[in-house]
């Protein structure tokens, strides 16, 4: 590609003639006179604006880096300045440790894990009601570390160390006004909820579910449950009644907080009715109307709330449960993963270091308490004395973009499929997102073009790719604000953690399955309904086998990762049959069990395909029909989509349906989904 552009090329991007004529000479001068990286920085600083058509951004990016060695990976789209680096929490930690580079910092954090986490506990100001005698005890091995030996704490104490009049939550209902709660107000409501639980008769250790949208009240409820020594059971408000029932059963929940309706796009979707259909235990219900009819024994929010705004947090053992979250495995029943009093330290540490959250920052992440990023948002924001930003409407509408602008959000997290929607609909054009310092992307593989588009909306700010899981309490691989940001690319293993990439023979490789090297605060040590060792360690090699060193158990995670020649990393999806759809892990079995009940279906197989150009996984359904059913692909797709929407999750969208006579199986009668994936890819390449 020539490094000189014509007026016609700029006009074809959608620029007006006057604008194109004005910028063309300067653009062409920089293209030929400056190294690519410096040229791009100049273009971003002086030429490219969020209001310009994305086609112009893309043209200048591709032209600037036209002679880039693509074998080294994609070119960076953001470079930190020395001033930006020096202002980061990572730089402050490096200075404290007298280290000169990020690489040295990560190496130190892995080689001195106990010291790293001890330092983070001090930096975060984690409040301990009784100090620990030892930061970690490895007598039972790295698979079962004991953190904060002898300590007593309640992690909610660490969430209220900002000044009482500082903003804790800024929120806005769809079509409503921007409202702020201070730390003092949030703490008062949290204490009223904790007292309400005690007054109703709940005791520490009781499991109490939350099935609500992410709202200011649900944040207070979450913190109130933990403060009282009880255990939050996380349930997404989008789940159907049977999915709610499954999670209530596994967790042995004794109560549930919910609300009458979910309000989206001017519509009211029943929520309390689903909770009733799930045969839930006692419900505490937030209702918009005082005339709501409740089951016998259920309580309205007003009747439940205590008037007492003082509460001393329950003093808990570090291993005490605070939250039961669910993550799908390769079987129909979701894994029940308990978070302990120490797991939030991982959330807050990742927020502090990798997302560079400071006091007075405003952190937004469209999420839900049913997904780990809901609790993560609470701890990463509040422990770091920042502000949580919550929008109650759909993040796919312009109202969300206006909220991000008006709330002056500084860190915006999201799932990549949301960015794809914004790019397709152009619904986020015209906002002033200049307060944003960084984006974060998690939940599914992202598309480089979409991520470049996202950067362009805020005048080019870094995107921190962030990948981990509920059983990690955060990420094992991530980005930072002290390294150049390449769209859809990770820069580093998370601080305090490390991983190795092994090929199918178990040898170190640049491309293969990622195995985590324990221990770390945040890593789970048990599951409620499965054998933790069997799930994460039994089938993993040891580090000795992989590298010929002292044997250290490796921990399975199931992601495929590729390390690029430039040292950065790219995610390649899941190794097993668990897939990420709209940022939510779901197993093939869960989808198939739902679809196999549809009239006319004999059996189905669900697979996920990564698009050739990258981006979120696509859901493909192979269907075997009953012999008397006429094959009508579009009608079948519609009926299967309806079943998923009603019984599983409305966020899961079927990309394609393939009708077949039979499914390939192993000798033991297991469906060979890998064969189906390969078949689909071949068919796609043939069909172009």
XYZ file of C-alpha atoms in Angstrom:
688
model
C 0.000 0.000 0.000
C 1.343 3.431 -0.948
C 2.064 5.787 1.944
C 0.512 8.694 0.027
C -3.231 9.194 0.065
C -5.401 10.949 -2.489
C -8.232 13.382 -1.920
C -10.578 10.824 -3.469
C -9.635 8.229 -0.843
C -10.506 10.619 1.981
C -13.784 11.596 0.304
C -14.666 7.920 -0.114
C -14.394 7.591 3.681
C -17.256 10.064 4.037
C -15.324 13.266 4.755
C -16.545 16.594 3.437
C -14.394 18.153 0.712
C -13.248 21.092 2.825
C -12.179 18.872 5.711
C -10.451 16.358 3.454
C -8.564 19.090 1.574
C -7.444 20.694 4.837
C -5.957 17.582 6.438
C -4.543 15.800 3.373
C -1.180 17.686 3.082
C -0.320 17.201 6.760
C -1.360 13.534 6.699
C 0.780 12.789 3.641
C 3.748 14.682 5.096
C 3.724 12.642 8.305
C 3.166 9.377 6.422
C 6.437 9.770 4.499
C 8.556 11.642 7.045
C 7.928 9.839 10.332
C 8.368 6.264 11.581
C 5.038 4.438 11.652
C 4.552 4.541 15.426
C 5.295 8.279 15.701
C 3.165 9.015 12.640
C 0.178 7.214 14.159
C 0.593 9.082 17.433
C 0.564 12.398 15.565
C -2.502 11.404 13.549
C -4.360 10.398 16.697
C -3.390 13.563 18.528
C -3.927 16.156 15.804
C -6.038 14.713 12.970
C -8.394 11.879 13.913
C -11.487 12.786 15.937
C -14.297 10.569 17.258
C -16.701 12.443 14.971
C -14.822 11.358 11.844
C -16.185 8.347 9.929
C -14.585 5.119 11.145
C -13.603 4.395 7.547
C -11.105 7.281 7.826
C -9.642 5.900 11.065
C -9.246 2.495 9.460
C -7.680 3.914 6.276
C -5.090 5.944 8.176
C -4.272 3.052 10.524
C -3.747 0.617 7.644
C -1.788 3.151 5.587
C 0.453 4.162 8.485
C 1.367 0.559 9.212
C 1.290 -0.716 5.614
C 4.883 -1.946 5.822
C 4.487 -3.393 9.325
C 5.802 -6.942 9.741
C 2.492 -8.704 10.390
C 4.384 -11.789 11.574
C 5.141 -9.765 14.700
C 1.416 -9.349 15.340
C -0.905 -6.444 14.652
C 0.569 -2.933 15.073
C -0.226 -1.042 18.291
C -3.010 1.545 18.167
C -2.065 3.221 21.465
C 1.291 4.044 23.025
C 1.660 5.226 26.646
C 3.628 8.422 27.130
C 6.320 8.582 29.850
C 4.023 10.915 31.807
C 1.111 8.479 31.559
C 3.290 5.585 32.695
C 4.637 7.488 35.698
C 1.097 8.289 36.877
C 0.072 4.612 37.090
C -0.283 2.355 40.103
C 2.082 -0.097 38.395
C 4.803 2.568 38.190
C 4.325 3.353 41.883
C 4.738 -0.341 42.733
C 7.864 -0.584 40.547
C 9.329 2.460 42.281
C 8.610 0.954 45.686
C 10.409 -2.240 44.640
C 13.223 -0.356 42.830
C 12.509 -2.191 39.561
C 13.176 -0.667 36.145
C 10.805 -2.495 33.795
C 7.412 -4.134 33.717
C 9.033 -7.456 32.776
C 11.091 -7.300 35.974
C 7.953 -6.512 37.978
C 6.053 -9.502 36.648
C 9.015 -11.805 37.201
C 9.350 -10.545 40.770
C 5.623 -10.988 41.438
C 5.806 -14.626 40.343
C 9.068 -15.460 42.099
C 7.955 -13.801 45.350
C 4.238 -14.553 45.439
C 3.810 -14.289 49.196
C 5.609 -10.934 49.249
C 3.597 -9.721 46.250
C 0.243 -10.441 47.868
C 1.421 -9.063 51.205
C 2.392 -5.842 49.432
C -0.956 -5.687 47.605
C -2.893 -6.156 50.852
C -1.029 -3.150 52.250
C -1.369 -1.052 49.066
C -5.121 -1.745 48.900
C -5.565 -1.052 52.596
C -7.328 -4.380 53.218
C -8.755 -4.059 56.721
C -8.059 -7.028 58.982
C -10.022 -7.345 62.215
C -7.277 -9.699 63.402
C -3.860 -9.706 61.665
C -2.464 -12.792 60.004
C 0.500 -14.665 61.446
C 1.625 -15.849 58.013
C 0.645 -14.575 54.554
C 0.366 -18.104 53.079
C 0.788 -21.678 54.270
C 1.668 -24.241 51.583
C 1.846 -27.303 53.834
C -0.961 -28.890 51.779
C 0.728 -27.900 48.520
C 0.056 -25.186 45.971
C -3.297 -26.783 45.141
C -4.627 -25.983 48.625
C -2.865 -22.853 49.888
C -4.035 -21.265 53.125
C -3.952 -17.461 52.804
C -3.863 -14.986 55.722
C -3.233 -17.662 58.347
C -4.804 -16.771 61.685
C -6.500 -13.621 60.397
C -10.103 -12.539 60.806
C -11.758 -10.104 58.413
C -14.885 -9.064 56.611
C -14.047 -7.812 53.133
C -16.861 -5.250 53.227
C -14.828 -3.270 55.788
C -12.329 -2.640 52.989
C -15.091 -1.307 50.732
C -15.843 1.718 52.925
C -12.474 3.358 53.500
C -13.083 6.322 51.194
C -14.342 9.572 52.781
C -18.053 9.268 53.594
C -19.012 12.140 51.286
C -17.167 10.738 48.253
C -19.378 9.342 45.463
C -19.712 5.544 45.706
C -22.341 4.901 43.010
C -23.616 7.089 40.200
C -26.654 5.616 38.463
C -29.409 6.440 36.043
C -32.676 4.654 35.266
C -33.624 4.499 31.592
C -35.041 7.933 30.774
C -34.436 9.133 34.321
C -32.057 11.527 36.036
C -28.457 10.966 37.077
C -28.297 10.170 40.812
C -25.327 9.814 43.153
C -24.994 7.888 46.395
C -22.066 8.747 48.642
C -20.003 6.151 50.471
C -21.802 7.211 53.633
C -25.227 6.658 52.077
C -24.239 3.293 50.609
C -22.818 2.182 53.942
C -25.960 3.246 55.796
C -28.188 1.198 53.469
C -25.770 -1.739 53.610
C -26.010 -1.685 57.395
C -29.811 -1.482 57.310
C -29.832 -4.599 55.101
C -27.391 -6.474 57.355
C -29.509 -5.594 60.399
C -32.650 -6.630 58.504
C -31.169 -10.065 57.849
C -30.348 -10.517 61.531
C -33.777 -9.288 62.621
C -35.543 -11.711 60.260
C -33.506 -14.554 61.768
C -30.714 -15.320 59.344
C -27.334 -16.316 60.764
C -23.756 -16.249 59.414
C -23.245 -18.932 56.781
C -26.807 -18.801 55.461
C -26.961 -18.657 51.661
C -29.123 -15.823 50.326
C -29.712 -15.380 46.605
C -29.943 -12.211 44.547
C -31.886 -12.292 41.274
C -31.960 -8.636 40.269
C -30.543 -6.303 37.672
C -27.321 -4.488 38.580
C -28.672 -1.511 40.515
C -27.600 0.672 43.409
C -29.929 -1.341 45.670
C -28.531 -4.691 44.501
C -24.982 -3.480 45.266
C -26.097 -2.564 48.791
C -27.895 -5.916 49.148
C -24.773 -7.775 48.030
C -22.598 -5.935 50.551
C -25.209 -6.278 53.297
C -25.374 -10.044 52.916
C -21.583 -10.372 53.084
C -21.329 -7.909 55.980
C -23.769 -10.035 57.997
C -21.563 -13.092 57.446
C -24.053 -14.677 55.048
C -23.292 -15.938 51.542
C -24.537 -14.336 48.322
C -25.927 -16.738 45.713
C -25.482 -15.065 42.333
C -28.360 -15.585 39.873
C -28.691 -13.669 36.610
C -32.043 -11.931 36.244
C -32.274 -13.210 32.641
C -32.474 -16.867 33.710
C -35.621 -18.882 33.196
C -37.413 -20.311 36.239
C -35.836 -23.773 35.968
C -32.333 -22.279 35.825
C -33.111 -20.194 38.911
C -34.421 -23.313 40.648
C -31.245 -25.267 39.830
C -29.017 -22.620 41.397
C -31.217 -22.278 44.469
C -31.111 -26.041 44.949
C -27.341 -26.407 44.550
C -26.599 -23.505 46.909
C -29.285 -24.461 49.452
C -30.397 -20.837 49.503
C -32.642 -19.849 52.399
C -33.960 -16.611 50.882
C -33.835 -14.541 47.714
C -33.813 -10.820 46.976
C -35.633 -9.889 43.780
C -37.931 -7.239 42.285
C -41.326 -7.233 40.646
C -40.293 -6.341 37.086
C -37.251 -5.620 34.945
C -37.741 -2.448 32.942
C -36.141 -2.353 29.495
C -37.026 -0.212 26.488
C -40.271 0.943 28.043
C -41.369 -2.662 28.686
C -41.927 -4.466 31.962
C -40.618 -8.042 32.103
C -41.824 -10.100 35.088
C -39.097 -11.203 37.493
C -40.828 -11.977 40.789
C -43.182 -14.290 38.882
C -40.175 -16.295 37.618
C -38.826 -16.536 41.159
C -42.206 -17.870 42.314
C -42.260 -20.360 39.424
C -38.810 -21.526 40.569
C -40.377 -22.438 43.936
C -37.882 -20.126 45.603
C -37.566 -19.829 49.381
C -38.616 -16.667 51.190
C -38.355 -13.629 48.903
C -37.661 -9.999 49.731
C -39.177 -8.009 46.879
C -38.430 -4.506 45.635
C -41.637 -3.359 43.979
C -42.602 -0.249 42.041
C -46.176 -0.566 43.241
C -47.255 -0.986 46.890
C -50.214 -3.047 45.723
C -48.103 -6.053 44.651
C -49.480 -9.392 45.829
C -46.814 -11.558 47.462
C -46.741 -15.198 48.525
C -47.360 -15.937 52.166
C -44.101 -15.309 54.037
C -42.519 -13.075 51.398
C -41.594 -9.533 52.406
C -41.670 -6.201 50.679
C -38.425 -4.237 50.668
C -39.913 -1.619 52.980
C -41.019 -4.165 55.587
C -37.676 -5.976 55.468
C -35.357 -2.972 55.869
C -34.169 -2.252 59.391
C -34.105 1.347 60.595
C -30.737 0.748 62.268
C -27.911 2.268 60.196
C -25.095 0.896 62.393
C -23.677 -2.604 62.040
C -20.345 -4.158 62.996
C -19.278 -6.513 60.215
C -19.189 -10.207 61.114
C -15.636 -11.354 61.827
C -14.920 -14.252 59.456
C -12.173 -16.757 58.735
C -10.328 -16.022 55.452
C -11.733 -19.228 53.932
C -15.349 -18.366 54.839
C -17.652 -18.164 51.824
C -18.883 -14.753 50.693
C -20.462 -15.662 47.352
C -21.532 -18.731 45.377
C -21.237 -18.153 41.627
C -21.952 -20.523 38.783
C -19.908 -21.392 35.735
C -20.910 -23.957 33.146
C -18.671 -26.939 32.596
C -19.060 -29.761 30.115
C -22.026 -31.298 31.927
C -25.581 -30.054 32.241
C -25.319 -28.894 35.859
C -23.360 -25.655 36.328
C -20.282 -25.668 38.545
C -20.933 -23.965 41.881
C -17.826 -21.928 42.709
C -17.534 -20.395 46.170
C -15.691 -17.121 46.637
C -14.083 -16.645 50.030
C -13.165 -13.556 52.031
C -9.845 -13.441 50.129
C -11.164 -13.725 46.548
C -12.149 -10.024 46.374
C -8.493 -9.132 47.027
C -7.755 -10.535 43.564
C -10.575 -8.430 42.052
C -9.292 -5.286 43.741
C -5.660 -6.029 42.862
C -6.462 -6.496 39.160
C -8.474 -3.288 39.276
C -5.641 -1.440 40.989
C -2.785 -2.635 38.790
C -4.085 -3.755 35.414
C -7.048 -1.382 35.130
C -5.202 1.372 37.005
C -8.202 2.367 39.103
C -7.531 5.333 41.393
C -9.718 7.139 43.936
C -12.152 9.461 42.116
C -12.158 7.235 39.020
C -15.593 6.293 37.677
C -15.895 2.665 36.600
C -18.697 1.376 34.353
C -19.224 -2.206 33.239
C -22.608 -3.360 31.871
C -22.924 -6.564 33.855
C -24.977 -8.494 36.373
C -24.438 -10.074 39.782
C -25.088 -13.445 38.139
C -21.790 -13.103 36.254
C -18.480 -12.722 38.111
C -17.938 -9.251 36.654
C -20.784 -7.942 38.841
C -19.051 -8.732 42.153
C -15.719 -7.873 40.485
C -17.021 -4.384 39.681
C -18.085 -3.848 43.290
C -14.733 -4.815 44.794
C -12.444 -3.402 42.080
C -14.188 -0.041 42.431
C -14.952 0.323 46.137
C -11.755 -1.178 47.579
C -9.866 1.252 45.331
C -12.076 4.118 46.628
C -13.514 4.744 43.156
C -17.103 5.234 41.943
C -19.320 2.553 40.368
C -21.348 3.793 37.383
C -24.601 1.910 36.678
C -27.022 2.461 33.789
C -30.346 0.649 34.145
C -31.238 0.623 30.448
C -29.882 -1.434 27.579
C -26.202 -0.773 26.724
C -27.129 -1.131 23.042
C -29.090 2.146 23.061
C -27.923 5.765 22.824
C -29.044 6.393 26.384
C -26.101 4.311 27.572
C -23.618 6.388 25.587
C -25.094 9.565 27.017
C -24.793 8.121 30.519
C -21.100 7.304 29.969
C -20.599 10.904 28.857
C -22.617 12.563 31.636
C -21.293 10.330 34.431
C -17.760 11.183 33.237
C -16.741 7.524 33.204
C -12.979 6.960 33.258
C -12.853 3.156 32.835
C -15.407 1.355 30.661
C -15.568 -2.438 30.541
C -17.643 -4.495 28.129
C -18.032 -7.688 26.124
C -16.878 -7.570 22.482
C -20.301 -8.413 21.036
C -21.528 -5.103 22.477
C -18.901 -3.229 20.443
C -19.958 -5.115 17.314
C -23.496 -3.885 17.917
C -22.339 -0.275 18.362
C -20.304 -0.451 15.173
C -23.190 -1.885 13.147
C -25.821 0.552 14.443
C -23.576 3.653 14.867
C -25.554 4.341 18.059
C -22.549 5.677 20.012
C -21.505 8.373 17.553
C -21.398 12.007 18.667
C -20.697 11.595 22.394
C -17.867 13.161 24.349
C -16.078 10.214 25.922
C -12.868 12.157 26.497
C -12.857 11.365 30.249
C -12.297 7.665 29.476
C -8.716 6.668 30.339
C -9.028 2.992 29.420
C -11.423 0.349 28.167
C -11.485 -3.303 29.185
C -12.779 -6.220 27.146
C -13.622 -9.639 28.527
C -15.972 -12.596 28.250
C -15.240 -13.672 24.675
C -12.673 -13.323 21.908
C -12.651 -9.876 20.323
C -12.277 -8.665 16.741
C -9.326 -6.297 15.977
C -11.421 -4.078 13.692
C -14.135 -3.728 16.341
C -11.552 -2.905 18.998
C -9.977 -0.219 16.792
C -13.476 1.215 16.373
C -13.940 1.240 20.156
C -10.653 3.077 20.640
C -11.732 5.674 18.080
C -14.847 6.562 20.108
C -12.734 8.036 22.909
C -9.896 9.618 20.939
C -7.779 6.463 21.229
C -7.433 5.082 24.711
C -6.016 1.635 25.515
C -8.175 -1.500 25.583
C -7.141 -3.915 28.297
C -8.002 -7.403 27.090
C -8.854 -9.290 30.277
C -9.361 -13.064 30.462
C -9.824 -15.314 33.464
C -12.833 -16.792 35.144
C -15.086 -17.133 38.138
C -12.700 -19.712 39.608
C -9.830 -17.177 39.409
C -11.583 -14.122 40.816
C -10.157 -12.103 37.951
C -7.712 -12.681 35.114
C -4.722 -14.884 34.459
C -3.880 -12.979 31.249
C -4.500 -9.292 30.669
C -3.278 -5.954 29.383
C -1.761 -3.005 31.226
C -1.652 0.769 30.789
C 2.152 0.772 30.791
C 2.499 -1.250 27.570
C 1.431 -0.358 23.997
C -2.112 -1.604 23.258
C -2.662 -3.774 20.194
C -6.328 -4.402 19.311
C -7.586 -7.835 20.475
C -4.225 -8.704 22.033
C -3.112 -9.479 25.586
C 0.201 -8.144 26.815
C 1.038 -10.157 29.928
C 0.159 -12.820 32.464
C -1.548 -11.135 35.407
C 0.748 -9.880 38.157
C 1.126 -12.441 40.925
C 0.258 -15.226 38.480
C 1.877 -17.111 35.642
C 0.849 -19.652 33.036
C 2.473 -21.934 30.495
C 1.289 -22.854 27.003
C 1.537 -26.554 26.195
C 0.905 -28.426 22.957
C -1.117 -31.655 22.753
C 1.951 -33.667 23.825
C 2.382 -31.495 26.925
C 5.465 -29.658 25.672
C 5.979 -25.886 25.959
C 4.763 -24.209 22.784
C 3.816 -20.844 21.337
C 0.328 -22.128 20.604
C -1.761 -24.539 22.627
C -3.602 -24.902 25.912
C -2.912 -22.482 28.762
C -2.203 -23.997 32.179
C -2.049 -21.777 35.253
C 0.913 -22.048 37.629
C -0.505 -21.837 41.190
C -0.730 -20.563 43.882
C -2.436 -17.179 43.877
C -5.029 -15.366 45.928
C -8.270 -15.702 43.968
C -7.770 -19.231 42.675
C -10.595 -21.482 43.885
C -9.788 -24.496 46.047
C -13.189 -26.213 46.105
C -16.466 -26.656 44.261
C -19.824 -27.322 45.903
C -21.053 -29.942 43.465
C -17.952 -31.379 41.792
C -14.507 -32.714 42.684
C -12.258 -29.653 42.477
C -9.066 -31.684 42.076
C -10.619 -33.758 39.307
C -11.815 -30.668 37.416
C -8.661 -28.537 37.616
C -5.660 -30.703 38.497
C -6.177 -34.422 37.856
C -5.587 -34.276 34.095
C -2.986 -31.505 34.062
C 0.746 -32.142 33.620
C 3.255 -30.850 36.155
C 5.664 -28.046 35.451
C 8.483 -30.583 35.733
C 7.042 -32.550 32.815
C 6.706 -29.393 30.751
C 9.985 -27.661 31.556
C 12.181 -30.209 33.303
C 12.143 -28.302 36.601
C 11.008 -28.988 40.166
C 7.538 -30.589 39.917
C 4.786 -28.032 40.417
C 1.160 -28.976 39.734
C -0.347 -27.056 36.856
C -3.976 -26.009 36.878
C -6.274 -26.618 33.892
C -8.264 -23.677 32.610
C -9.292 -24.756 29.122
C -8.336 -21.763 26.988
C -6.328 -21.980 23.796
C -3.672 -19.254 23.662
C -1.063 -18.234 21.117
C 2.051 -16.252 22.007
C 3.016 -13.977 19.142
C 6.602 -13.184 18.056
C 6.343 -9.770 19.741
C 5.726 -11.478 23.100
C 2.039 -10.549 23.248
C -0.776 -13.116 23.298
C -3.937 -13.892 21.358
C -6.901 -15.921 22.637
C -8.103 -18.734 20.372
C -11.218 -19.873 22.239
C -12.023 -22.842 24.456
C -10.346 -26.229 24.327
C -13.347 -28.212 25.534
C -17.000 -27.971 24.621
C -17.712 -25.065 26.900
C -18.366 -21.980 24.839
C -18.560 -18.258 25.496
C -21.728 -16.684 24.113
C -22.321 -12.975 24.748
C -19.690 -13.121 27.478
C -21.374 -16.016 29.333
C -19.920 -19.499 29.634
C -22.357 -22.220 28.684
C -21.875 -25.905 27.946
C -23.017 -27.646 24.790
C -24.987 -30.031 26.974
C -27.068 -27.245 28.528
C -28.074 -25.942 25.108
C -28.752 -29.399 23.720
C -30.951 -30.427 26.639
C -33.041 -27.330 26.040
C -33.333 -27.857 22.277
C -33.993 -31.596 22.430
C -37.402 -30.876 23.961
C -38.553 -28.879 20.921
C -41.307 -30.588 18.944
C -39.978 -32.442 15.909
C -36.399 -32.667 17.199
C -34.772 -36.054 17.607
C -31.432 -34.752 18.905
C -29.104 -31.778 18.568
C -25.446 -30.880 18.925
C -24.338 -27.353 19.812
C -20.937 -26.050 18.781
C -19.234 -22.669 18.744
C -17.228 -21.416 15.781
C -14.739 -18.556 15.870
C -15.190 -16.294 12.821
C -12.119 -16.233 10.507
C -11.783 -12.488 11.078
C -11.906 -12.942 14.856
C -14.552 -11.824 17.293
C -17.243 -13.416 19.466
C -18.047 -17.102 19.012
C -20.963 -18.055 16.761
C -23.499 -20.648 17.937
C -24.132 -23.408 15.378
C -26.805 -26.076 15.926
C -26.707 -29.461 14.208
C -30.193 -30.967 14.308
C -31.513 -34.463 13.639
C -35.256 -34.311 12.943
C -37.881 -36.909 13.692
C -38.696 -38.987 10.640
C -42.134 -37.469 10.052
C -40.953 -33.834 10.223
C -40.493 -31.778 7.071
C -37.153 -29.945 6.949
C -37.752 -26.168 6.972
C -34.501 -24.574 8.095
C -35.756 -21.067 8.855
C -38.836 -22.254 10.726
C -36.684 -24.709 12.684
C -34.159 -21.992 13.539
C -36.966 -19.752 14.823
C -38.429 -22.464 17.054
C -35.018 -23.395 18.467
C -34.240 -19.733 19.141
C -37.546 -19.353 20.970
C -36.715 -22.348 23.173
C -33.324 -20.898 24.083
C -34.862 -17.504 24.820
C -37.597 -18.896 27.041
C -35.771 -21.682 28.836
C -32.072 -20.832 28.874
C -30.901 -17.300 28.101
C -32.243 -14.692 25.647
C -28.685 -13.450 25.046
C -27.709 -16.654 23.229
C -28.308 -16.178 19.487
C -28.233 -19.031 16.968
C -26.051 -18.139 13.990
C -26.877 -21.163 11.834
C -28.775 -24.453 11.865
C -27.531 -27.493 9.958
C -30.027 -30.313 9.460
C -28.366 -33.758 9.343
C -29.502 -37.392 9.323
C -27.257 -38.385 12.227
C -24.502 -37.088 14.520
C -20.948 -38.503 14.529
C -20.236 -40.488 17.693
C -17.386 -42.232 19.440
C -17.417 -45.946 20.294
C -18.757 -45.024 23.716
C -21.630 -43.126 22.045
C -20.375 -39.604 22.789
C -21.128 -36.950 20.181
C -17.935 -35.879 18.406
C -18.425 -32.122 18.431
C -14.875 -31.514 17.229
C -15.729 -33.370 14.031
C -18.783 -31.151 13.585
C -16.659 -28.037 14.086
C -14.235 -29.232 11.433
C -17.076 -30.069 9.034
C -18.637 -26.661 9.461
C -15.365 -24.843 8.831
C -14.806 -26.870 5.656
C -18.344 -26.182 4.445
C -17.905 -22.460 5.131
C -14.649 -22.326 3.166
C -16.230 -24.160 0.230
C -19.264 -21.877 0.223
C -17.028 -18.824 0.453
